[in-house]
Amino acid sequence: MSDYQGFTAEERAAMKEHAKEQKKAARRASREEKAAEAVRDVLAKIAEMREPDRALAERVHAIVTENAPVLAPKLWYGMPSYALDGKVVCFFQSADKFKARYATFGFNDAAKLDDGPMWATSFALTEVTPEVERRIADLVKRAVS
C-alpha cells in the first residue's frame, strides 16, 4: 500500500504560480516588453523573499546575468530562473519555498554541464562567498557554451 498523499500544499502553490506566469506572459505585447516585464517579475519575486534567501537570490541573479547575459530572466514555478530560447537553463529555489533546510541553485537538462555518465544538476546554497561566486559563474558559462 502506498503512502502517497498527492501534491503538498507548496507543490500545488508552485503549480498555480506557474499557470499565472504562463497567462501573464501570453498577454504581453512585444518581445522587448516581455523581456523587461520578466526581469521586473524576477526582481519582485526576489524582493518578496525573506532573508537569508533574498540576499542569496540577489547575488545569484547578479552573477548569472553578468556571466551569461544570453540567459533571459523569467519566473518558473514562482522561482527566479534563467532561460535560453525559452527553455529554463538554471534556477534559484529559496529554502522557504518548500520549507527546505537550504536554498538551491539548480540546472535543467538544457544546461550543457554533461560530465561523463553522472553529474550534479543542483547545489545546496547557504552562503555566497567569493569561491561560490566563481563556481556559479563557471557553471553558468559552461551551461550556455
Short mmCIF file of C-alpha atoms in Angstrom, two decimals:
data_model
loop_
_atom_site.label_atom_id
_atom_site.label_comp_id
_atom_site.label_asym_id
_atom_site.label_seq_id
_atom_site.Cartn_x
_atom_site.Cartn_y
_atom_site.Cartn_z
CA MET A 1 0.00 0.00 0.00
CA SER A 2 1.35 3.43 -0.91
CA ASP A 3 1.79 6.36 1.45
CA TYR A 4 1.32 8.80 -1.42
CA GLN A 5 -0.90 11.66 -0.30
CA GLY A 6 -0.82 13.72 -3.52
CA PHE A 7 0.96 17.01 -4.01
CA THR A 8 1.96 19.05 -0.99
CA ALA A 9 0.42 22.48 -0.45
CA GLU A 10 3.75 24.02 -1.51
CA GLU A 11 3.83 21.98 -4.73
CA ARG A 12 0.23 22.94 -5.57
CA ALA A 13 1.06 26.60 -4.92
CA ALA A 14 4.07 26.39 -7.24
CA MET A 15 1.93 24.88 -10.00
CA LYS A 16 -0.66 27.66 -9.59
CA GLU A 17 2.12 30.26 -9.80
CA HIS A 18 3.37 28.64 -13.00
CA ALA A 19 -0.09 28.81 -14.57
CA LYS A 20 -0.36 32.53 -13.68
CA GLU A 21 3.12 33.14 -15.12
CA GLN A 22 2.14 31.49 -18.40
CA LYS A 23 -1.08 33.53 -18.69
CA LYS A 24 0.73 36.78 -17.90
CA ALA A 25 3.46 36.07 -20.47
CA ALA A 26 0.86 35.31 -23.15
CA ARG A 27 -0.76 38.75 -22.65
CA ARG A 28 2.41 40.78 -23.16
CA ALA A 29 2.78 42.61 -26.47
CA SER A 30 6.30 42.97 -27.88
CA ARG A 31 9.36 40.82 -27.29
CA GLU A 32 11.11 43.75 -25.59
CA GLU A 33 8.11 44.36 -23.35
CA LYS A 34 8.02 40.67 -22.45
CA ALA A 35 11.72 40.67 -21.56
CA ALA A 36 11.51 43.83 -19.47
CA GLU A 37 8.40 42.62 -17.64
CA ALA A 38 10.00 39.22 -16.99
CA VAL A 39 13.03 40.90 -15.38
CA ARG A 40 10.71 43.02 -13.20
CA ASP A 41 8.81 39.89 -12.20
CA VAL A 42 12.02 38.12 -11.17
CA LEU A 43 13.28 41.11 -9.19
CA ALA A 44 9.88 41.47 -7.49
CA LYS A 45 9.86 37.77 -6.56
CA ILE A 46 13.37 38.11 -5.10
CA ALA A 47 12.29 41.21 -3.14
CA GLU A 48 9.41 39.19 -1.60
CA MET A 49 11.80 36.56 -0.20
CA ARG A 50 12.77 36.51 3.44
CA GLU A 51 16.38 36.74 4.50
CA PRO A 52 18.75 34.98 4.00
CA ASP A 53 17.12 33.71 0.79
CA ARG A 54 16.73 37.24 -0.57
CA ALA A 55 20.43 38.01 -0.25
CA LEU A 56 21.36 34.69 -1.85
CA ALA A 57 18.91 35.20 -4.72
CA GLU A 58 20.15 38.75 -5.34
CA ARG A 59 23.75 37.53 -5.60
CA VAL A 60 22.80 34.59 -7.83
CA HIS A 61 20.82 36.93 -10.09
CA ALA A 62 23.76 39.31 -10.40
CA ILE A 63 26.24 36.50 -11.10
CA VAL A 64 24.06 34.79 -13.69
CA THR A 65 23.13 37.97 -15.58
CA GLU A 66 26.74 39.18 -15.57
CA ASN A 67 28.34 35.91 -16.65
CA ALA A 68 25.67 34.57 -19.01
CA PRO A 69 23.93 37.63 -20.49
CA VAL A 70 22.42 35.38 -23.17
CA LEU A 71 20.15 33.92 -20.48
CA ALA A 72 16.79 35.67 -20.06
CA PRO A 73 15.46 36.04 -16.51
CA LYS A 74 11.92 34.75 -16.02
CA LEU A 75 9.74 33.23 -13.34
CA TRP A 76 9.39 29.47 -13.42
CA TYR A 77 7.01 27.87 -10.91
CA GLY A 78 7.36 31.04 -8.87
CA MET A 79 11.15 30.82 -8.80
CA PRO A 80 13.72 33.11 -10.41
CA SER A 81 15.08 31.29 -13.43
CA TYR A 82 17.18 31.98 -16.50
CA ALA A 83 16.25 30.71 -19.94
CA LEU A 84 17.84 30.29 -23.35
CA ASP A 85 15.46 30.27 -26.31
CA GLY A 86 12.55 29.87 -23.90
CA LYS A 87 13.99 26.82 -22.12
CA VAL A 88 14.96 27.22 -18.47
CA VAL A 89 18.67 26.52 -18.05
CA CYS A 90 19.11 27.35 -14.36
CA PHE A 91 17.04 28.50 -11.40
CA PHE A 92 17.16 29.60 -7.78
CA GLN A 93 14.84 27.97 -5.27
CA SER A 94 14.56 29.60 -1.87
CA ALA A 95 14.70 27.39 1.19
CA ASP A 96 11.43 28.93 2.36
CA LYS A 97 9.55 27.96 -0.83
CA PHE A 98 9.38 24.26 0.04
CA LYS A 99 10.32 24.59 3.71
CA ALA A 100 13.76 23.14 3.00
CA ARG A 101 16.90 23.37 5.09
CA TYR A 102 18.80 25.28 2.37
CA ALA A 103 18.28 27.24 -0.84
CA THR A 104 19.09 25.51 -4.11
CA PHE A 105 20.76 26.66 -7.30
CA GLY A 106 19.88 24.16 -9.99
CA PHE A 107 20.13 23.37 -13.68
CA ASN A 108 17.69 21.78 -16.09
CA ASP A 109 18.62 19.48 -18.94
CA ALA A 110 19.05 22.45 -21.32
CA ALA A 111 22.28 23.21 -19.42
CA LYS A 112 25.35 21.82 -21.12
CA LEU A 113 27.02 20.50 -17.99
CA ASP A 114 27.38 16.88 -19.09
CA ASP A 115 30.43 15.29 -17.48
CA GLY A 116 30.60 11.56 -18.15
CA PRO A 117 27.77 9.24 -17.11
CA MET A 118 26.85 11.29 -13.99
CA TRP A 119 26.98 14.96 -12.93
CA ALA A 120 25.40 17.33 -10.43
CA THR A 121 22.35 19.33 -11.52
CA SER A 122 21.64 21.21 -8.29
CA PHE A 123 23.59 22.65 -5.42
CA ALA A 124 22.69 23.47 -1.83
CA LEU A 125 23.36 27.14 -1.21
CA THR A 126 23.80 28.62 2.26
CA GLU A 127 26.24 31.46 1.55
CA VAL A 128 27.68 33.22 -1.50
CA THR A 129 31.38 33.51 -0.81
CA PRO A 130 33.91 34.63 -3.46
CA GLU A 131 34.64 30.94 -4.14
CA VAL A 132 30.91 30.20 -4.58
CA GLU A 133 30.58 33.22 -6.90
CA ARG A 134 33.39 31.87 -9.09
CA ARG A 135 31.82 28.42 -9.13
CA ILE A 136 28.38 29.72 -10.11
CA ALA A 137 29.95 31.94 -12.80
CA ASP A 138 31.86 28.96 -14.21
CA LEU A 139 28.78 26.73 -14.17
CA VAL A 140 26.51 29.21 -15.95
CA LYS A 141 29.18 29.94 -18.58
CA ARG A 142 29.57 26.19 -19.20
CA ALA A 143 25.79 25.70 -19.21
CA VAL A 144 25.37 28.01 -22.21
CA SER A 145 28.57 27.16 -24.07
#
